[in-house]
GROMACS .gro file of C-alpha atoms in nm:
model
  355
    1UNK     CA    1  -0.192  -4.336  10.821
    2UNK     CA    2   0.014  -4.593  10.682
    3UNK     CA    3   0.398  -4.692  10.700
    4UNK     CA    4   0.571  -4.428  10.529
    5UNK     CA    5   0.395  -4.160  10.782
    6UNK     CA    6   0.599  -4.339  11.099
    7UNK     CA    7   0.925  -4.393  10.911
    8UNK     CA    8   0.991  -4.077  10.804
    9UNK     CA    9   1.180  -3.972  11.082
   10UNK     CA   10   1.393  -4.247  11.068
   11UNK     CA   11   1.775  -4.134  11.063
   12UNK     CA   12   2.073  -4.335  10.946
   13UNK     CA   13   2.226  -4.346  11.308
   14UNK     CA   14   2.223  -4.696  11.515
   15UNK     CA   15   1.965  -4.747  11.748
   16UNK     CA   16   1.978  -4.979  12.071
   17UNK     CA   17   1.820  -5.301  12.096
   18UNK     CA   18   1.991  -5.474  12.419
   19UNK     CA   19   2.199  -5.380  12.679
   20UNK     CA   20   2.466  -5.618  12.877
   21UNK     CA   21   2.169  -5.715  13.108
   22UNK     CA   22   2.014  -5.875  12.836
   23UNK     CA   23   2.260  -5.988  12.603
   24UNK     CA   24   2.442  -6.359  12.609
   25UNK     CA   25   2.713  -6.353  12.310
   26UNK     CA   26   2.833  -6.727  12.409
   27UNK     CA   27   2.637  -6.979  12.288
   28UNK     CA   28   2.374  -7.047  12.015
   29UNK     CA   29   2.048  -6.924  12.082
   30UNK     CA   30   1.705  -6.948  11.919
   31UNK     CA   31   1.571  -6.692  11.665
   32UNK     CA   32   1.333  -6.391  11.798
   33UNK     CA   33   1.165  -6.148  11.603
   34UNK     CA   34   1.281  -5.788  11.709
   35UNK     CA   35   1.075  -5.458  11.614
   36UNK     CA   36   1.193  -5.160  11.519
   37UNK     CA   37   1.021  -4.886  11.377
   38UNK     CA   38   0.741  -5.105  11.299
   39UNK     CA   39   0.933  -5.318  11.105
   40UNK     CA   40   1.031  -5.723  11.201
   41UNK     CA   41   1.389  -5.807  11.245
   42UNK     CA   42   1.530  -6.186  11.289
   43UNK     CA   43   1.754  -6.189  11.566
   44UNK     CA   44   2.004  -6.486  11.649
   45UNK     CA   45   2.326  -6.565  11.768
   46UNK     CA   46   2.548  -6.855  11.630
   47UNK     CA   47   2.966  -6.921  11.747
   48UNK     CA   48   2.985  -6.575  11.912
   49UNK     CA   49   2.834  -6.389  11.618
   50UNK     CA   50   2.530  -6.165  11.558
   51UNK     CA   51   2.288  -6.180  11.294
   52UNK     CA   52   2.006  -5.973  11.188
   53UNK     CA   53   1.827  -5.977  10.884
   54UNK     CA   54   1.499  -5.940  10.764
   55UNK     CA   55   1.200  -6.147  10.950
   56UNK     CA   56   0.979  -6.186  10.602
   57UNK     CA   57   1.062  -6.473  10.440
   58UNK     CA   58   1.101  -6.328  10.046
   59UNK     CA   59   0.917  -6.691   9.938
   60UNK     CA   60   0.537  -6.625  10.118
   61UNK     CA   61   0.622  -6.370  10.390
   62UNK     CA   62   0.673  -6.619  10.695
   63UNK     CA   63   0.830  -6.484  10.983
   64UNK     CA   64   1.184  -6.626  11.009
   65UNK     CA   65   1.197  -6.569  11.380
   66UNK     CA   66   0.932  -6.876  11.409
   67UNK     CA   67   1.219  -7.113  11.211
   68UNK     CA   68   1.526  -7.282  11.330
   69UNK     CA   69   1.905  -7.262  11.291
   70UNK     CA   70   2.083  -7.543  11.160
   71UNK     CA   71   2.492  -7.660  11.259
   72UNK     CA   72   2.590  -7.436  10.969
   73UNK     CA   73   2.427  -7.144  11.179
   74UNK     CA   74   2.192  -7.075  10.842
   75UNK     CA   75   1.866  -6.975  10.921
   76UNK     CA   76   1.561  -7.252  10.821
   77UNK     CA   77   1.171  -7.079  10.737
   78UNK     CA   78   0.890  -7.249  10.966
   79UNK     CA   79   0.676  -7.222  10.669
   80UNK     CA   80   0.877  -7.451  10.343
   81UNK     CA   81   1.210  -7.549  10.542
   82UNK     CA   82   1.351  -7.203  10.299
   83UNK     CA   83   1.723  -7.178  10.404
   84UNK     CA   84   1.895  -6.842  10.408
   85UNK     CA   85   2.271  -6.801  10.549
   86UNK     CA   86   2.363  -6.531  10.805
   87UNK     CA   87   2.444  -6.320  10.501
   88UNK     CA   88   2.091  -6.377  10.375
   89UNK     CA   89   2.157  -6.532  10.089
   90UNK     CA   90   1.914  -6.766   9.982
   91UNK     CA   91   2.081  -7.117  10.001
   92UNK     CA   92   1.848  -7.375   9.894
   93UNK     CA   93   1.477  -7.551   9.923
   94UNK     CA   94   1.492  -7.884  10.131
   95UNK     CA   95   1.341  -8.102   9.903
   96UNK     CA   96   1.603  -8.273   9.652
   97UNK     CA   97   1.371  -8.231   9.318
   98UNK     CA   98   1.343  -7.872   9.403
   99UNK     CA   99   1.699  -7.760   9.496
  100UNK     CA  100   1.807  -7.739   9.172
  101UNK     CA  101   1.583  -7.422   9.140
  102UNK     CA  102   1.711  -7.293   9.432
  103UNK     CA  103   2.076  -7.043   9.420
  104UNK     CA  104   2.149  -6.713   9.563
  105UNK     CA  105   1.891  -6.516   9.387
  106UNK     CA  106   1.651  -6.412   9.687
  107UNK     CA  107   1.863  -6.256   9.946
  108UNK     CA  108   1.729  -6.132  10.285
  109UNK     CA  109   1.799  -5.746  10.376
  110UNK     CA  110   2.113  -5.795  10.603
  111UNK     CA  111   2.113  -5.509  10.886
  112UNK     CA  112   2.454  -5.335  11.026
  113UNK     CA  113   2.478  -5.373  11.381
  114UNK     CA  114   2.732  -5.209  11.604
  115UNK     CA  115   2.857  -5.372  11.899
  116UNK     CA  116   2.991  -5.160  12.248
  117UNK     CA  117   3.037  -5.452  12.498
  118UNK     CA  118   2.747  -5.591  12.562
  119UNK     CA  119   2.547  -5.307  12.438
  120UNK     CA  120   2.400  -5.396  12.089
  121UNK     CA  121   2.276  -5.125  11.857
  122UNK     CA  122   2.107  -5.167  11.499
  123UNK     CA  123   2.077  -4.926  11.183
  124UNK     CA  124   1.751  -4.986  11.039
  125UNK     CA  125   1.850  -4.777  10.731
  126UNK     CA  126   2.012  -4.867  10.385
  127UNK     CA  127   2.296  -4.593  10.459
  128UNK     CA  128   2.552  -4.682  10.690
  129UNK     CA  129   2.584  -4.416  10.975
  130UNK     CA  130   2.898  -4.232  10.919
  131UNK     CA  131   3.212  -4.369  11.158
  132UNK     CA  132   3.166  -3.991  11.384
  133UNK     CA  133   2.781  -4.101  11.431
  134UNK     CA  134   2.862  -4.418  11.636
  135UNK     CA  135   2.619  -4.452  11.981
  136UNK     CA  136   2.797  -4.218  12.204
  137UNK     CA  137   2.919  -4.276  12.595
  138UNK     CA  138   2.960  -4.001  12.819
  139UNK     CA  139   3.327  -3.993  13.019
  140UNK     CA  140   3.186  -4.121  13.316
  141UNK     CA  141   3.133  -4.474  13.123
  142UNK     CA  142   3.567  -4.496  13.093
  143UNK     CA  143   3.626  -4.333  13.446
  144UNK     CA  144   3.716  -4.621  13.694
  145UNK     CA  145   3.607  -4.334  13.974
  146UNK     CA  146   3.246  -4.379  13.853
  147UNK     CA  147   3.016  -4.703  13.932
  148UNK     CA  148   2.694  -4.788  13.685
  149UNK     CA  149   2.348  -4.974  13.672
  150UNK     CA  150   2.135  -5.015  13.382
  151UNK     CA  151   1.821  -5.090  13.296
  152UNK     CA  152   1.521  -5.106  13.027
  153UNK     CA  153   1.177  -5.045  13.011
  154UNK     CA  154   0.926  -5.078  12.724
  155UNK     CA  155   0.688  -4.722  12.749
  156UNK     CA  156   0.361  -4.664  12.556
  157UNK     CA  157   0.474  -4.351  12.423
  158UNK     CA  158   0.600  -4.185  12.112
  159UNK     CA  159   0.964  -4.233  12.087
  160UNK     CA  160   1.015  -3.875  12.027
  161UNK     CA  161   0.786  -3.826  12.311
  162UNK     CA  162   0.978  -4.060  12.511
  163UNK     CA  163   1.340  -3.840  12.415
  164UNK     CA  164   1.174  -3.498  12.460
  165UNK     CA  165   1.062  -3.561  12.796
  166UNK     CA  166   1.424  -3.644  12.943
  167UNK     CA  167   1.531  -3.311  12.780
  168UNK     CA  168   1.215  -3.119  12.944
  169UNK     CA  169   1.401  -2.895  13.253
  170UNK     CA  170   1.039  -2.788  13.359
  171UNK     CA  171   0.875  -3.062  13.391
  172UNK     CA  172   1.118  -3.194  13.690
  173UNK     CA  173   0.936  -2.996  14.024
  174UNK     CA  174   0.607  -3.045  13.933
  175UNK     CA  175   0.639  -3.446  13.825
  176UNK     CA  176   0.927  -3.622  14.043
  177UNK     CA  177   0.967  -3.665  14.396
  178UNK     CA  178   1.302  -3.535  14.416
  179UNK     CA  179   1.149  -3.188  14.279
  180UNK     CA  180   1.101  -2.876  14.468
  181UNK     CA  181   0.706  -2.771  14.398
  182UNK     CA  182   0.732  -2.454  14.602
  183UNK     CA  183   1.074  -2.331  14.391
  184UNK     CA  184   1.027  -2.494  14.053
  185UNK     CA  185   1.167  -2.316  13.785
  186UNK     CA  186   1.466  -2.331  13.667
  187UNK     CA  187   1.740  -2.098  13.646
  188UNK     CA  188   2.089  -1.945  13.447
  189UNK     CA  189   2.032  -2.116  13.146
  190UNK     CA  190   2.281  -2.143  12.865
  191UNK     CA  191   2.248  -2.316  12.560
  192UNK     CA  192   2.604  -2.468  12.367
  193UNK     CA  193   2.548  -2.619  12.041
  194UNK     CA  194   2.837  -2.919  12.048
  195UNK     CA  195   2.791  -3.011  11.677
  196UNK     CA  196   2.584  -3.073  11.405
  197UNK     CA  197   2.413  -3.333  11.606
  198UNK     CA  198   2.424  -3.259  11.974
  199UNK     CA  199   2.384  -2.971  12.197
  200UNK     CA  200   2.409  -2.907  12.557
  201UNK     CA  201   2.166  -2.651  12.814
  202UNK     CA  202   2.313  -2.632  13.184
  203UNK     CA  203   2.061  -2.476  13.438
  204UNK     CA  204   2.075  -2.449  13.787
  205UNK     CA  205   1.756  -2.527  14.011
  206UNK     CA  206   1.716  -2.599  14.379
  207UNK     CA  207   1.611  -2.960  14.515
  208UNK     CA  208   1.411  -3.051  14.738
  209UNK     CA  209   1.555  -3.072  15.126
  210UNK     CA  210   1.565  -3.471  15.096
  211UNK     CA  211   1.744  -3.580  14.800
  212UNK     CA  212   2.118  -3.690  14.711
  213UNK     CA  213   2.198  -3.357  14.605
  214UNK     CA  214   2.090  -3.198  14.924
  215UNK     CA  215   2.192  -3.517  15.164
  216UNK     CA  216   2.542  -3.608  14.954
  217UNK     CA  217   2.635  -3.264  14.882
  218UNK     CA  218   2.459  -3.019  15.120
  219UNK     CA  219   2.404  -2.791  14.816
  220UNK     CA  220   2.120  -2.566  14.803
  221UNK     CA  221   2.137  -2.552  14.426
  222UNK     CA  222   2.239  -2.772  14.169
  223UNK     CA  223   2.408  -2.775  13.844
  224UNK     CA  224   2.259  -2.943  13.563
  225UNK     CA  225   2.388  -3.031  13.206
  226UNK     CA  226   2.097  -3.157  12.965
  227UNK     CA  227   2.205  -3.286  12.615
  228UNK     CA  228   2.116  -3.423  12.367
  229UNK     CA  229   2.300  -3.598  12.059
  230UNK     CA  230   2.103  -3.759  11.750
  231UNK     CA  231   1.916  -3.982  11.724
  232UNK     CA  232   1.790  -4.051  12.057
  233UNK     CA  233   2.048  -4.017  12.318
  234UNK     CA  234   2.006  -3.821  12.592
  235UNK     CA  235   2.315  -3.718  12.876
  236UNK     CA  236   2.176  -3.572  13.216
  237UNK     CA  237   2.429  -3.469  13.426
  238UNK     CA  238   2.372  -3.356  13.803
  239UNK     CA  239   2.606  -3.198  13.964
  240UNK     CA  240   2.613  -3.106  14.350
  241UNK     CA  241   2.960  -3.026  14.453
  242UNK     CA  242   3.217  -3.335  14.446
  243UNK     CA  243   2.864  -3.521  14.375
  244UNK     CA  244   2.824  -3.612  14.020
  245UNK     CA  245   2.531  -3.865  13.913
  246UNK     CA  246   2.511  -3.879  13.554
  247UNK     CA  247   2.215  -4.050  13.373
  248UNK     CA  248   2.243  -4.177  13.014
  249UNK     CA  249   1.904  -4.302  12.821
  250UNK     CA  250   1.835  -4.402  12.491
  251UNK     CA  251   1.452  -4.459  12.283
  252UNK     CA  252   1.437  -4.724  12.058
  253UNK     CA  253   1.094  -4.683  11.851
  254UNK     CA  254   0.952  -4.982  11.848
  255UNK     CA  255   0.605  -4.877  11.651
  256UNK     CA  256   0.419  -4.514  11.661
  257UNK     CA  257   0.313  -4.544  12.030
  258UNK     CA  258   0.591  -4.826  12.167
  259UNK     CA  259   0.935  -4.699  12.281
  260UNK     CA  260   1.202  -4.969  12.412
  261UNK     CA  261   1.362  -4.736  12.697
  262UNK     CA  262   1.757  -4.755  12.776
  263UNK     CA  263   1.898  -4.637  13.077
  264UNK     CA  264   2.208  -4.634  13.252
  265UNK     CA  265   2.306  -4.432  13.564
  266UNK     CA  266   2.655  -4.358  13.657
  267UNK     CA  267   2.732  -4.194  13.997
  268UNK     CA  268   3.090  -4.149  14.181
  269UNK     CA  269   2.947  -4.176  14.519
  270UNK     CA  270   2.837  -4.468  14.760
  271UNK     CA  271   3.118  -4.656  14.579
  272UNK     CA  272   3.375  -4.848  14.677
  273UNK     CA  273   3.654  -4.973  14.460
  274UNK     CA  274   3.795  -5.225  14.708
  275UNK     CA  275   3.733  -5.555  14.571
  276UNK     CA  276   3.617  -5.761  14.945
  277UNK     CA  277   3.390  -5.416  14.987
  278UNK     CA  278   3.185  -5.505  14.659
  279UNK     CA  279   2.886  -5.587  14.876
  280UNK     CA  280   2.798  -5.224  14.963
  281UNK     CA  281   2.830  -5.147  14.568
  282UNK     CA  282   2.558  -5.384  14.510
  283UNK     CA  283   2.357  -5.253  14.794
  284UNK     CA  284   2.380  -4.906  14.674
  285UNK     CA  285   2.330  -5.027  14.315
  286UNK     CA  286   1.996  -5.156  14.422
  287UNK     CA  287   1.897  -4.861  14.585
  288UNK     CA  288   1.994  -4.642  14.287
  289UNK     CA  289   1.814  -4.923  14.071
  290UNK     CA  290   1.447  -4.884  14.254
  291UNK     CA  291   1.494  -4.497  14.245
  292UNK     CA  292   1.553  -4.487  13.879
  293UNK     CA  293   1.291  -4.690  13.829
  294UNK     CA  294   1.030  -4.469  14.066
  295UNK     CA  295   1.119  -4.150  13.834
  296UNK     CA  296   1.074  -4.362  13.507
  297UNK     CA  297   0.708  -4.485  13.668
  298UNK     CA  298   0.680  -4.082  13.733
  299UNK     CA  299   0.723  -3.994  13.386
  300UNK     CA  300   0.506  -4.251  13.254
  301UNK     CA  301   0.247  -4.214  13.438
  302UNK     CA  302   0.263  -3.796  13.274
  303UNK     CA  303   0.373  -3.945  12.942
  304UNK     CA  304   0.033  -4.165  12.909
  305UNK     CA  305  -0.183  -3.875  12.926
  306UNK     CA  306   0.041  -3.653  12.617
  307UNK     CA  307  -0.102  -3.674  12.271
  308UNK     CA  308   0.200  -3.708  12.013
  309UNK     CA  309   0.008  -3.577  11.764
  310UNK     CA  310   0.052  -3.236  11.950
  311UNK     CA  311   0.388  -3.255  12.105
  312UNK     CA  312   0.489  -2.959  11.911
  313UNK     CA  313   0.286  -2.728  12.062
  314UNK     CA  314   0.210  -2.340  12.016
  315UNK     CA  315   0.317  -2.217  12.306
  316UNK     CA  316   0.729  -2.205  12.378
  317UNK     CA  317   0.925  -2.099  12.638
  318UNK     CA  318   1.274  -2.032  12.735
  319UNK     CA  319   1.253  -2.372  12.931
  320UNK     CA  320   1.173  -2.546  12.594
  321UNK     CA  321   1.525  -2.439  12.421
  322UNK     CA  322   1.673  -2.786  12.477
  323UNK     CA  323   1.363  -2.953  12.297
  324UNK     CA  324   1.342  -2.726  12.064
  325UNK     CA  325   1.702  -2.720  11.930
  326UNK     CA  326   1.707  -3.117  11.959
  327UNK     CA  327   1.416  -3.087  11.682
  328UNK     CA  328   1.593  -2.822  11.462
  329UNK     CA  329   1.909  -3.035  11.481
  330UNK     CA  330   1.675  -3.405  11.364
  331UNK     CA  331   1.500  -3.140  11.105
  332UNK     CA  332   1.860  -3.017  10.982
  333UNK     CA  333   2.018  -3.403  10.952
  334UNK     CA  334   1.702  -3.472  10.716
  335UNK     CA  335   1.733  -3.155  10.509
  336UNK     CA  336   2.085  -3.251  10.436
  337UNK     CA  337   1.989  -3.617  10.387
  338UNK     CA  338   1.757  -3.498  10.116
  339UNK     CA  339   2.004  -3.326   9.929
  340UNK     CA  340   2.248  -3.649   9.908
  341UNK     CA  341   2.320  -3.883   9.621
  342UNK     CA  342   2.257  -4.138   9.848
  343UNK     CA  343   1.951  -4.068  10.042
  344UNK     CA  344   1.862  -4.333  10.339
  345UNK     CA  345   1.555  -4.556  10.299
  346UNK     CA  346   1.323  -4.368  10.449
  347UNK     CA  347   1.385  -4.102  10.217
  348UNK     CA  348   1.389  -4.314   9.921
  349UNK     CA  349   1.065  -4.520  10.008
  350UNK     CA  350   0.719  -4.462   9.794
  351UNK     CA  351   0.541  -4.172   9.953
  352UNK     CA  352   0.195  -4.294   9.788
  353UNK     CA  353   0.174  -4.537  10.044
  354UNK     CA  354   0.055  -4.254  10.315
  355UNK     CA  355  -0.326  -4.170  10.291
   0.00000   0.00000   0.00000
């Protein structure tokens, strides 16, 4: 199973690679090598700017990430001094006999990146997403009466594993402490396609006696909106009277079996907008941190045991429809990309090289 066999279902939509607890956009920073979908990408940052290009140096397939940046904020190969600018445009060989050789002949493959504050997203394709595809935020993220913490988490999983599992209403009562074992299935489902690339199921299901939704907002029963929007974005939505928490997460393949997990939580309660109250945000933002990470470590510890190979199984339910119509909708985008002029790179790559 070579290359072509993982990269297939690789969609011209931008995929995250930091959030704004990783990020530093002020100073010059050393290169790293950044992997997605199997592939190496030079990362750096020079005078407030992002760069990333290709990690393989084009002259005897060096990584780049390994060199150094020089005042000009062009990128140096560990391997012959090679100098590439942030364009990747080959610049020149450090060695005055040589130079003359040298021009712009050799470029690096430049990658569009997308920038959302401090989030930081890349398109690993030749096509440029289209300008309605950009990384989508729920309305909590511009409501001032909602409060967030984020966080990521690398998982040894499939990504599409990893993006099926948050949309997986069963699975919640029989893996997660804040399930309800003895009443687990859920209940008035409805399914709303949104658009050509996202859909919505709301479900109602009844939580167990100690968590928020009970404790916060003394429901019996909760409303939840699942949905989904391509490529790997994922809105939960929970819903117990005034009580909204709202969780956001994104999967960033990283090779067949490594996911790069992106989460952010928003909630409206145990939040206080007065500024010399802050302190009891942060307190509550911990809290909401360690439980966030507890259901992640729940869902791993599932996810570890679930062949890819056989995520789409033979046996469906009506519990699978948000799954299921999150794989029509992938399989629909790469119909249609087929039947463009301008296919993406995945498309377009030689299929010979799968065995």
């Amino acid at each position: 199973m070579k290359f072509w066999c993982f990269i297939k279902g690789l969609l011209p939509f931008y995929y995250q690679i930091s959030n704004n607890k990783d990020c530093n956009w002020n100073c010059q920073v050393s290169p790293k090598q950044l992997v997605v979908f199997g592939r190496p990408h030079l990362y750096y940052e020079h005078n407030h700017s992002v760069h990333i290009l290709s990690d393989i140096c084009p002259h005897q397939g060096a990584y780049l990430s390994k060199g150094w940046i020089n005042k000009r904020g062009n990128i140096h190969c560990p391997y012959h001094g090679f100098e590439y600018d942030p364009e990747g445009r080959f610049m020149c060989i450090p060695t005055p006999e040589l130079a003359k050789k040298g021009g712009r002949h050799c470029p690096l493959k430049k990658y569009e990146i997308y920038q959302n504050g401090k989030d930081l997203y890349l398109c690993p394709t030749d096509q440029k997403p289209e300008p309605q595809h950009l990384p989508y935020y729920p309305p909590e993220h511009y409501d001032d009466k909602f409060t967030a913490i984020s966080g990521t988490q690398m998982i040894s999983q499939d990504y599409r594993v990893t993006t099926e599992n948050v949309l997986d209403m069963l699975h919640i009562s029989y893996v997660h402490t804040f399930g309800n074992i003895n009443e687990p299935l859920p209940f008035n489902i409805q399914y709303h396609q949104l658009s050509d690339i996202s859909g919505r199921t709301t479900f109602q299901y009844k939580p167990f006696n100690y968590t928020i939704s009970m404790m916060m907002g003394n429901d019996t029963k909760v409303i939840v909106e699942n949905e989904f929007i391509l490529p790997t974005t994922t809105i939960t939505r929970v819903i117990s009277g005034d009580i909204v928490k709202t969780v956001m997460t994104r999967s960033t393949p990283v090779s067949k079996n490594k996911t790069l997990f992106f989460y952010t939580v928003y909630r409206n309660f145990w939040f206080c907008r007065w500024k010399w109250m802050t302190w009891v945000n942060r307190i509550f933002d911990v809290f909401m941190k360690v439980m966030m990470d507890l259901t992640i470590s729940e869902d791993v510890a599932i996810l570890k045991n679930v062949n890819p190979k056989h995520r789409v199984g033979t046996v469906v339910t009506k519990y699978d429809v948000t799954i299921q119509q999150y794989r029509q909708a992938s399989q629909r985008f790469m119909d249609k990309l087929k039947k463009t002029k301008n296919p993406t790179e995945a498309i377009t790559s030689n299929q010979t090289h799968c065995q």
